[in-house]
Amino acid sequence: MCEKALPAARTDAATQPAQPQRQPHQPPGPGQTLVMSIKELGNFEYDPDKGGGIPADVTKLTGSNIRLRGFMMPMDQAEHVTRFALVPSLFSCCYGQPPQVQHTIVVECAKGKEVTFSPDEVVVEGMLKVQETKDDGYVVSIFELAPTSVQVAAK
C-alpha cells in the first residue's frame, strides 16, 4: 500500500505551491511615515539560535517614522502607562500562544510622558529602533518604538 502511495505523495509535494517569497521593506522617503501592520513589519522568520536574524532591509528602518495598529499590553503598570508591548491580537496572547518576538513592538514613552491604557485597538506612531535586546542572554525584543502619538483606533 505504501509503495503505491509513495509516487503519488512525491507528485503532490512537487505540485504544492511554494511559500510566498518575503517582500523586503522599502525605507520611507524624507518626511514620510511608514504605515503597515505589525505582521508586515515582522514579515520574516526569526530564530537567533539557528542563525535566522534580522534582515538588513528591516534593520535599515531604524530611525524611520512608523504607524502601527495593535493592542496594548502594559509592561509596568495599568494606570499611567509608560511602557507597553504592542501586539497584533490580545486573544492569542491571553488564550493561546504569545506572539513571536518579531510580532511584538516594545513602546516606551519619553521620560515624564505617559498614556492611558486602552483595551481597544490603538494606533501608535513614532520613531522605530530595530535591534536585538537581550535579558539574561535571551532576546526579549527586536523592535522598539518611541511614540509621538497613541490613539484609540477608529472602528
CSV table of N, CA and C in Angstrom, one decimal:
chain,number,residue,atom,x,y,z
A,1,MET,N,0.8,-1.2,0.0
A,1,MET,CA,0.0,0.0,0.0
A,1,MET,C,0.9,1.3,0.0
A,2,CYS,N,1.9,1.3,0.9
A,2,CYS,CA,2.8,2.4,1.0
A,2,CYS,C,3.5,2.7,-0.3
A,3,GLU,N,4.0,1.5,-0.9
A,3,GLU,CA,4.8,1.6,-2.2
A,3,GLU,C,4.0,2.3,-3.3
A,4,LYS,N,2.6,2.0,-3.3
A,4,LYS,CA,1.8,2.6,-4.3
A,4,LYS,C,1.5,4.1,-4.0
A,5,ALA,N,1.4,4.4,-2.7
A,5,ALA,CA,1.1,5.8,-2.4
A,5,ALA,C,2.3,6.7,-2.5
A,6,LEU,N,3.5,6.2,-2.3
A,6,LEU,CA,4.7,7.0,-2.3
A,6,LEU,C,4.9,7.8,-3.6
A,7,PRO,N,4.8,7.3,-4.8
A,7,PRO,CA,4.9,8.1,-6.0
A,7,PRO,C,3.9,9.2,-6.1
A,8,ALA,N,2.6,9.0,-5.6
A,8,ALA,CA,1.6,10.0,-5.6
A,8,ALA,C,2.0,11.1,-4.6
A,9,ALA,N,2.5,10.7,-3.5
A,9,ALA,CA,2.9,11.7,-2.5
A,9,ALA,C,4.0,12.6,-3.0
A,10,ARG,N,5.0,12.0,-3.8
A,10,ARG,CA,6.1,12.8,-4.4
A,10,ARG,C,5.5,13.8,-5.4
A,11,THR,N,4.5,13.4,-6.2
A,11,THR,CA,3.9,14.2,-7.2
A,11,THR,C,3.2,15.4,-6.5
A,12,ASP,N,2.4,15.0,-5.4
A,12,ASP,CA,1.7,16.1,-4.7
A,12,ASP,C,2.6,17.1,-4.1
A,13,ALA,N,3.8,16.7,-3.5
A,13,ALA,CA,4.7,17.6,-2.9
A,13,ALA,C,5.3,18.5,-4.0
A,14,ALA,N,5.6,17.9,-5.2
A,14,ALA,CA,6.2,18.7,-6.3
A,14,ALA,C,5.2,19.7,-6.8
A,15,THR,N,3.9,19.5,-6.7
A,15,THR,CA,2.9,20.4,-7.3
A,15,THR,C,2.4,21.4,-6.3
A,16,GLN,N,2.8,21.3,-5.0
A,16,GLN,CA,2.4,22.2,-3.9
A,16,GLN,C,2.9,23.6,-4.3
A,17,PRO,N,2.1,24.6,-4.1
A,17,PRO,CA,2.6,26.0,-4.3
A,17,PRO,C,3.7,26.3,-3.3
A,18,ALA,N,4.7,27.0,-3.7
A,18,ALA,CA,5.8,27.4,-2.8
A,18,ALA,C,5.3,28.5,-1.9
A,19,GLN,N,6.0,28.6,-0.8
A,19,GLN,CA,5.7,29.6,0.2
A,19,GLN,C,5.9,31.0,-0.5
A,20,PRO,N,5.0,32.0,-0.3
A,20,PRO,CA,5.2,33.3,-0.9
A,20,PRO,C,6.6,33.8,-0.5
A,21,GLN,N,7.3,34.4,-1.4
A,21,GLN,CA,8.6,35.0,-1.0
A,21,GLN,C,8.4,36.3,-0.2
A,22,ARG,N,9.3,36.4,0.7
A,22,ARG,CA,9.3,37.6,1.6
A,22,ARG,C,9.5,38.9,0.8
A,23,GLN,N,8.7,39.9,1.0
A,23,GLN,CA,8.9,41.2,0.3
A,23,GLN,C,9.7,42.1,1.2
A,24,PRO,N,10.9,42.5,0.7
A,24,PRO,CA,11.8,43.4,1.5
A,24,PRO,C,11.1,44.8,1.7
A,25,HIS,N,11.4,45.4,2.8
A,25,HIS,CA,10.8,46.7,3.2
A,25,HIS,C,11.6,47.8,2.4
A,26,GLN,N,10.9,48.8,2.0
A,26,GLN,CA,11.5,49.9,1.4
A,26,GLN,C,11.5,51.1,2.4
A,27,PRO,N,12.6,51.7,2.6
A,27,PRO,CA,12.7,52.8,3.6
A,27,PRO,C,11.8,53.9,3.1
A,28,PRO,N,11.2,54.7,4.1
A,28,PRO,CA,10.4,55.8,3.7
A,28,PRO,C,11.3,56.9,3.2
A,29,GLY,N,10.6,57.8,2.4
A,29,GLY,CA,11.3,59.0,1.9
A,29,GLY,C,11.4,60.0,3.0
A,30,PRO,N,12.1,61.1,2.8
A,30,PRO,CA,12.2,62.1,3.8
A,30,PRO,C,10.8,62.7,4.2
A,31,GLY,N,10.5,62.7,5.5
A,31,GLY,CA,9.3,63.3,5.9
A,31,GLY,C,8.1,62.3,5.8
A,32,GLN,N,8.3,61.1,5.3
A,32,GLN,CA,7.2,60.1,5.1
A,32,GLN,C,7.1,59.2,6.4
A,33,THR,N,5.9,58.7,6.6
A,33,THR,CA,5.6,57.8,7.6
A,33,THR,C,5.2,56.4,7.0
A,34,LEU,N,5.9,55.4,7.5
A,34,LEU,CA,5.5,54.0,7.0
A,34,LEU,C,4.3,53.6,7.7
A,35,VAL,N,3.3,53.1,7.0
A,35,VAL,CA,2.0,52.7,7.6
A,35,VAL,C,1.9,51.2,7.2
A,36,MET,N,1.9,50.3,8.3
A,36,MET,CA,1.9,48.9,8.0
A,36,MET,C,1.3,48.2,9.2
A,37,SER,N,1.1,46.9,9.1
A,37,SER,CA,0.7,46.1,10.2
A,37,SER,C,1.9,45.6,10.9
A,38,ILE,N,1.7,45.1,12.2
A,38,ILE,CA,2.8,44.5,12.9
A,38,ILE,C,3.4,43.3,12.2
A,39,LYS,N,2.5,42.5,11.7
A,39,LYS,CA,3.0,41.3,11.0
A,39,LYS,C,3.7,41.6,9.7
A,40,GLU,N,3.3,42.7,9.0
A,40,GLU,CA,4.0,43.2,7.8
A,40,GLU,C,5.4,43.6,8.2
A,41,LEU,N,5.6,44.3,9.3
A,41,LEU,CA,6.9,44.8,9.8
A,41,LEU,C,7.8,43.6,10.1
A,42,GLY,N,7.2,42.6,10.8
A,42,GLY,CA,8.0,41.4,11.2
A,42,GLY,C,7.7,40.2,10.2
A,43,ASN,N,7.8,40.5,8.9
A,43,ASN,CA,7.5,39.6,7.9
A,43,ASN,C,8.6,38.6,7.6
A,44,PHE,N,9.3,38.2,8.6
A,44,PHE,CA,10.5,37.3,8.4
A,44,PHE,C,10.5,36.2,9.5
A,45,GLU,N,11.1,35.1,9.3
A,45,GLU,CA,11.3,34.1,10.3
A,45,GLU,C,12.5,34.6,11.2
A,46,TYR,N,12.3,34.5,12.5
A,46,TYR,CA,13.4,34.9,13.4
A,46,TYR,C,13.7,33.8,14.3
A,47,ASP,N,14.9,33.3,14.3
A,47,ASP,CA,15.4,32.3,15.3
A,47,ASP,C,16.8,32.6,15.5
A,48,PRO,N,17.1,33.3,16.6
A,48,PRO,CA,18.5,33.6,16.9
A,48,PRO,C,19.4,32.4,17.1
A,49,ASP,N,18.8,31.3,17.5
A,49,ASP,CA,19.6,30.0,17.8
A,49,ASP,C,20.0,29.4,16.5
A,50,LYS,N,19.2,29.5,15.4
A,50,LYS,CA,19.5,28.9,14.2
A,50,LYS,C,20.1,29.8,13.1
A,51,GLY,N,20.4,31.0,13.5
A,51,GLY,CA,21.0,32.0,12.6
A,51,GLY,C,20.0,32.8,11.8
A,52,GLY,N,18.7,32.7,12.1
A,52,GLY,CA,17.7,33.5,11.4
A,52,GLY,C,17.5,34.9,12.0
A,53,GLY,N,18.5,35.7,11.8
A,53,GLY,CA,18.5,37.0,12.4
A,53,GLY,C,17.6,38.0,11.7
A,54,ILE,N,17.8,39.3,12.0
A,54,ILE,CA,17.0,40.4,11.4
A,54,ILE,C,17.6,40.7,10.0
A,55,PRO,N,16.7,40.7,9.0
A,55,PRO,CA,17.1,41.0,7.6
A,55,PRO,C,17.7,42.5,7.6
A,56,ALA,N,18.6,42.7,6.7
A,56,ALA,CA,19.2,44.0,6.5
A,56,ALA,C,18.2,45.1,6.2
A,57,ASP,N,17.2,44.8,5.4
A,57,ASP,CA,16.2,45.8,5.0
A,57,ASP,C,15.4,46.2,6.2
A,58,VAL,N,15.2,45.3,7.1
A,58,VAL,CA,14.4,45.7,8.4
A,58,VAL,C,15.3,46.5,9.3
A,59,THR,N,16.6,46.1,9.4
A,59,THR,CA,17.5,46.9,10.3
A,59,THR,C,17.6,48.4,9.8
A,60,LYS,N,17.6,48.5,8.5
A,60,LYS,CA,17.7,49.9,7.9
A,60,LYS,C,16.5,50.8,8.2
A,61,LEU,N,15.4,50.2,8.7
A,61,LEU,CA,14.2,51.0,9.1
A,61,LEU,C,14.5,51.8,10.4
A,62,THR,N,15.6,51.5,11.1
A,62,THR,CA,15.9,52.2,12.3
A,62,THR,C,15.9,53.7,12.0
A,63,GLY,N,15.2,54.5,12.9
A,63,GLY,CA,15.1,55.9,12.7
A,63,GLY,C,13.9,56.4,11.8
A,64,SER,N,13.2,55.4,11.3
A,64,SER,CA,12.0,55.8,10.5
A,64,SER,C,10.8,56.1,11.3
A,65,ASN,N,10.0,57.0,10.8
A,65,ASN,CA,8.7,57.2,11.5
A,65,ASN,C,7.7,56.1,11.0
A,66,ILE,N,7.0,55.5,11.9
A,66,ILE,CA,6.1,54.4,11.5
A,66,ILE,C,4.8,54.5,12.3
A,67,ARG,N,3.8,54.0,11.6
A,67,ARG,CA,2.4,54.0,12.2
A,67,ARG,C,1.9,52.5,12.2
A,68,LEU,N,1.6,52.0,13.4
A,68,LEU,CA,1.2,50.6,13.6
A,68,LEU,C,-0.1,50.6,14.3
A,69,ARG,N,-0.9,49.5,14.0
A,69,ARG,CA,-2.2,49.3,14.8
A,69,ARG,C,-2.0,48.0,15.6
A,70,GLY,N,-2.5,48.0,16.8
A,70,GLY,CA,-2.4,46.8,17.6
A,70,GLY,C,-3.0,47.0,19.0
A,71,PHE,N,-2.7,46.1,19.9
A,71,PHE,CA,-3.3,46.2,21.2
A,71,PHE,C,-2.2,46.3,22.3
A,72,MET,N,-2.6,47.1,23.3
A,72,MET,CA,-1.6,47.4,24.4
A,72,MET,C,-1.6,46.3,25.4
A,73,MET,N,-0.4,45.9,25.8
A,73,MET,CA,-0.2,45.0,27.0
A,73,MET,C,0.8,45.8,27.9
A,74,PRO,N,0.3,46.5,28.9
A,74,PRO,CA,1.2,47.2,29.8
A,74,PRO,C,2.3,46.4,30.4
A,75,MET,N,3.5,46.9,30.4
A,75,MET,CA,4.6,46.2,31.0
A,75,MET,C,5.1,46.7,32.3
A,76,ASP,N,4.5,47.8,32.7
A,76,ASP,CA,4.9,48.4,34.0
A,76,ASP,C,3.8,48.6,35.0
A,77,GLN,N,2.7,49.1,34.5
A,77,GLN,CA,1.5,49.3,35.4
A,77,GLN,C,0.3,49.5,34.6
A,78,ALA,N,-0.9,49.4,35.2
A,78,ALA,CA,-2.1,49.5,34.5
A,78,ALA,C,-2.6,51.0,34.3
A,79,GLU,N,-2.2,51.9,35.2
A,79,GLU,CA,-2.5,53.3,35.1
A,79,GLU,C,-1.2,54.0,34.8
A,80,HIS,N,-1.3,55.2,34.1
A,80,HIS,CA,-0.1,56.0,33.9
A,80,HIS,C,0.9,55.1,33.2
A,81,VAL,N,0.5,54.5,32.1
A,81,VAL,CA,1.4,53.6,31.3
A,81,VAL,C,2.5,54.3,30.7
A,82,THR,N,3.7,53.9,30.9
A,82,THR,CA,4.9,54.5,30.3
A,82,THR,C,5.6,53.5,29.3
A,83,ARG,N,5.3,52.2,29.5
A,83,ARG,CA,5.9,51.1,28.7
A,83,ARG,C,4.9,50.0,28.4
A,84,PHE,N,4.8,49.7,27.2
A,84,PHE,CA,3.8,48.6,26.9
A,84,PHE,C,4.3,47.8,25.6
A,85,ALA,N,3.8,46.6,25.5
A,85,ALA,CA,4.0,45.8,24.3
A,85,ALA,C,2.8,46.1,23.4
A,86,LEU,N,3.1,46.3,22.1
A,86,LEU,CA,2.1,46.4,21.1
A,86,LEU,C,2.0,45.1,20.3
A,87,VAL,N,0.9,44.4,20.4
A,87,VAL,CA,0.8,43.1,19.8
A,87,VAL,C,-0.4,43.1,18.8
A,88,PRO,N,-0.4,42.2,17.8
A,88,PRO,CA,-1.4,42.2,16.8
A,88,PRO,C,-2.8,41.7,17.3
A,89,SER,N,-2.8,40.9,18.4
A,89,SER,CA,-4.1,40.4,18.9
A,89,SER,C,-4.0,40.1,20.4
A,90,LEU,N,-5.0,40.5,21.2
A,90,LEU,CA,-5.0,40.1,22.6
A,90,LEU,C,-5.4,38.7,22.8
A,91,PHE,N,-6.2,38.2,21.9
A,91,PHE,CA,-6.8,36.8,22.1
A,91,PHE,C,-5.7,35.8,22.1
A,92,SER,N,-4.7,35.9,21.1
A,92,SER,CA,-3.7,34.9,21.0
A,92,SER,C,-2.7,35.0,22.2
A,93,CYS,N,-2.6,36.3,22.8
A,93,CYS,CA,-1.7,36.4,24.0
A,93,CYS,C,-2.3,35.8,25.2
A,94,CYS,N,-3.6,36.1,25.4
A,94,CYS,CA,-4.3,35.6,26.6
A,94,CYS,C,-4.8,34.2,26.6
A,95,TYR,N,-5.2,33.7,25.4
A,95,TYR,CA,-5.8,32.4,25.3
A,95,TYR,C,-5.1,31.4,24.4
A,96,GLY,N,-3.9,31.7,24.0
A,96,GLY,CA,-3.2,30.8,23.1
A,96,GLY,C,-1.7,31.1,23.2
A,97,GLN,N,-1.0,31.0,22.1
A,97,GLN,CA,0.4,31.1,22.0
A,97,GLN,C,0.7,32.6,21.9
A,98,PRO,N,1.7,33.1,22.7
A,98,PRO,CA,2.0,34.5,22.6
A,98,PRO,C,2.6,34.8,21.2
A,99,PRO,N,2.6,36.1,20.8
A,99,PRO,CA,3.2,36.4,19.5
A,99,PRO,C,4.7,36.2,19.5
A,100,GLN,N,5.2,35.9,18.3
A,100,GLN,CA,6.6,35.8,18.2
A,100,GLN,C,7.3,37.1,18.4
A,101,VAL,N,8.6,37.1,18.7
A,101,VAL,CA,9.3,38.3,19.1
A,101,VAL,C,9.3,39.3,17.9
A,102,GLN,N,9.2,38.9,16.7
A,102,GLN,CA,9.2,39.8,15.6
A,102,GLN,C,7.8,40.4,15.3
A,103,HIS,N,6.8,39.9,16.1
A,103,HIS,CA,5.4,40.5,16.1
A,103,HIS,C,5.1,41.2,17.4
A,104,THR,N,6.1,41.6,18.1
A,104,THR,CA,5.8,42.4,19.4
A,104,THR,C,6.7,43.6,19.3
A,105,ILE,N,6.1,44.8,19.5
A,105,ILE,CA,6.8,46.0,19.5
A,105,ILE,C,6.8,46.6,20.9
A,106,VAL,N,7.9,46.9,21.4
A,106,VAL,CA,8.0,47.5,22.8
A,106,VAL,C,7.9,49.0,22.6
A,107,VAL,N,6.9,49.6,23.2
A,107,VAL,CA,6.7,51.0,23.1
A,107,VAL,C,7.1,51.6,24.4
A,108,GLU,N,8.0,52.6,24.4
A,108,GLU,CA,8.4,53.2,25.6
A,108,GLU,C,8.3,54.7,25.5
A,109,CYS,N,7.5,55.3,26.4
A,109,CYS,CA,7.3,56.8,26.3
A,109,CYS,C,8.5,57.5,26.8
A,110,ALA,N,8.7,58.7,26.3
A,110,ALA,CA,9.8,59.6,26.8
A,110,ALA,C,9.6,59.9,28.3
A,111,LYS,N,10.7,60.1,28.9
A,111,LYS,CA,10.7,60.4,30.4
A,111,LYS,C,9.7,61.5,30.7
A,112,GLY,N,8.8,61.3,31.7
A,112,GLY,CA,7.8,62.3,32.1
A,112,GLY,C,6.5,62.2,31.3
A,113,LYS,N,6.5,61.3,30.3
A,113,LYS,CA,5.3,61.1,29.5
A,113,LYS,C,4.6,59.8,29.8
A,114,GLU,N,3.3,59.7,29.6
A,114,GLU,CA,2.5,58.5,29.9
A,114,GLU,C,1.3,58.5,29.0
A,115,VAL,N,0.7,57.3,28.9
A,115,VAL,CA,-0.5,57.1,28.1
A,115,VAL,C,-1.5,56.4,29.0
A,116,THR,N,-2.8,56.5,28.6
A,116,THR,CA,-3.9,55.8,29.3
A,116,THR,C,-4.1,54.5,28.7
A,117,PHE,N,-4.2,53.4,29.5
A,117,PHE,CA,-4.4,52.1,28.9
A,117,PHE,C,-5.7,52.1,28.2
A,118,SER,N,-5.8,51.3,27.1
A,118,SER,CA,-7.0,51.1,26.3
A,118,SER,C,-7.1,49.6,26.0
A,119,PRO,N,-8.2,49.0,26.3
A,119,PRO,CA,-8.4,47.6,25.9
A,119,PRO,C,-8.7,47.5,24.4
A,120,ASP,N,-9.0,48.6,23.8
A,120,ASP,CA,-9.4,48.6,22.4
A,120,ASP,C,-8.1,48.7,21.5
A,121,GLU,N,-8.3,48.4,20.2
A,121,GLU,CA,-7.1,48.6,19.3
A,121,GLU,C,-6.7,50.0,19.3
A,122,VAL,N,-5.4,50.2,19.2
A,122,VAL,CA,-4.8,51.6,19.2
A,122,VAL,C,-3.9,51.7,18.0
A,123,VAL,N,-3.7,53.0,17.6
A,123,VAL,CA,-2.8,53.3,16.5
A,123,VAL,C,-1.6,54.1,17.2
A,124,VAL,N,-0.4,53.6,17.0
A,124,VAL,CA,0.7,54.2,17.6
A,124,VAL,C,1.7,54.6,16.5
A,125,GLU,N,2.1,55.9,16.6
A,125,GLU,CA,3.0,56.4,15.6
A,125,GLU,C,4.3,56.9,16.4
A,126,GLY,N,5.4,56.7,15.8
A,126,GLY,CA,6.7,57.2,16.4
A,126,GLY,C,7.9,56.7,15.7
A,127,MET,N,9.0,56.9,16.3
A,127,MET,CA,10.3,56.6,15.8
A,127,MET,C,10.7,55.1,16.1
A,128,LEU,N,11.0,54.4,15.1
A,128,LEU,CA,11.3,52.9,15.2
A,128,LEU,C,12.8,52.7,15.4
A,129,LYS,N,13.1,51.8,16.3
A,129,LYS,CA,14.5,51.3,16.5
A,129,LYS,C,14.5,49.8,16.4
A,130,VAL,N,15.4,49.3,15.5
A,130,VAL,CA,15.5,47.9,15.3
A,130,VAL,C,16.8,47.3,15.8
A,131,GLN,N,16.8,46.5,16.8
A,131,GLN,CA,18.0,45.9,17.3
A,131,GLN,C,17.6,44.8,18.3
A,132,GLU,N,18.4,43.8,18.4
A,132,GLU,CA,18.1,42.7,19.4
A,132,GLU,C,18.4,43.3,20.8
A,133,THR,N,17.4,43.1,21.7
A,133,THR,CA,17.6,43.5,23.1
A,133,THR,C,17.5,42.2,23.9
A,134,LYS,N,18.6,42.0,24.7
A,134,LYS,CA,18.6,40.7,25.4
A,134,LYS,C,18.5,41.0,26.9
A,135,ASP,N,18.0,40.0,27.6
A,135,ASP,CA,17.9,40.0,29.1
A,135,ASP,C,18.3,38.6,29.5
A,136,ASP,N,19.3,38.5,30.3
A,136,ASP,CA,19.9,37.2,30.8
A,136,ASP,C,20.2,36.2,29.6
A,137,GLY,N,20.7,36.8,28.5
A,137,GLY,CA,21.1,36.0,27.3
A,137,GLY,C,20.0,35.7,26.4
A,138,TYR,N,18.8,36.0,26.7
A,138,TYR,CA,17.6,35.8,25.8
A,138,TYR,C,17.2,37.0,25.1
A,139,VAL,N,16.8,36.9,23.8
A,139,VAL,CA,16.3,38.0,23.1
A,139,VAL,C,14.9,38.3,23.5
A,140,VAL,N,14.6,39.5,24.1
A,140,VAL,CA,13.3,39.9,24.6
A,140,VAL,C,12.6,40.8,23.6
A,141,SER,N,13.3,41.5,22.7
A,141,SER,CA,12.7,42.3,21.7
A,141,SER,C,13.6,42.6,20.6
A,142,ILE,N,13.0,42.9,19.4
A,142,ILE,CA,13.8,43.4,18.3
A,142,ILE,C,13.3,44.7,17.8
A,143,PHE,N,12.1,45.1,18.2
A,143,PHE,CA,11.5,46.4,17.7
A,143,PHE,C,11.2,47.2,19.0
A,144,GLU,N,11.6,48.5,18.9
A,144,GLU,CA,11.2,49.4,20.0
A,144,GLU,C,10.7,50.7,19.3
A,145,LEU,N,9.7,51.3,19.9
A,145,LEU,CA,9.1,52.5,19.3
A,145,LEU,C,9.0,53.6,20.3
A,146,ALA,N,9.5,54.7,20.0
A,146,ALA,CA,9.4,55.9,20.8
A,146,ALA,C,8.2,56.7,20.3
A,147,PRO,N,7.0,56.6,21.0
A,147,PRO,CA,5.8,57.1,20.4
A,147,PRO,C,5.7,58.7,20.4
A,148,THR,N,5.1,59.2,19.4
A,148,THR,CA,4.8,60.6,19.3
A,148,THR,C,3.2,60.7,19.4
A,149,SER,N,2.5,59.6,19.2
A,149,SER,CA,1.1,59.6,19.2
A,149,SER,C,0.6,58.2,19.5
A,150,VAL,N,-0.4,58.1,20.5
A,150,VAL,CA,-1.1,56.9,20.8
A,150,VAL,C,-2.6,57.2,20.8
A,151,GLN,N,-3.3,56.7,19.9
A,151,GLN,CA,-4.8,57.0,19.8
A,151,GLN,C,-5.6,55.7,19.7
A,152,VAL,N,-6.8,55.7,20.2
A,152,VAL,CA,-7.7,54.6,20.0
A,152,VAL,C,-8.0,54.6,18.6
A,153,ALA,N,-8.0,53.4,17.9
A,153,ALA,CA,-8.2,53.2,16.5
A,153,ALA,C,-9.7,53.4,16.2
A,154,ALA,N,-10.0,54.0,15.1
A,154,ALA,CA,-11.4,54.2,14.6
A,154,ALA,C,-11.9,52.8,14.3
A,155,LYS,N,-13.2,52.6,14.7
A,155,LYS,CA,-13.8,51.3,14.4
A,155,LYS,C,-14.5,51.3,13.1
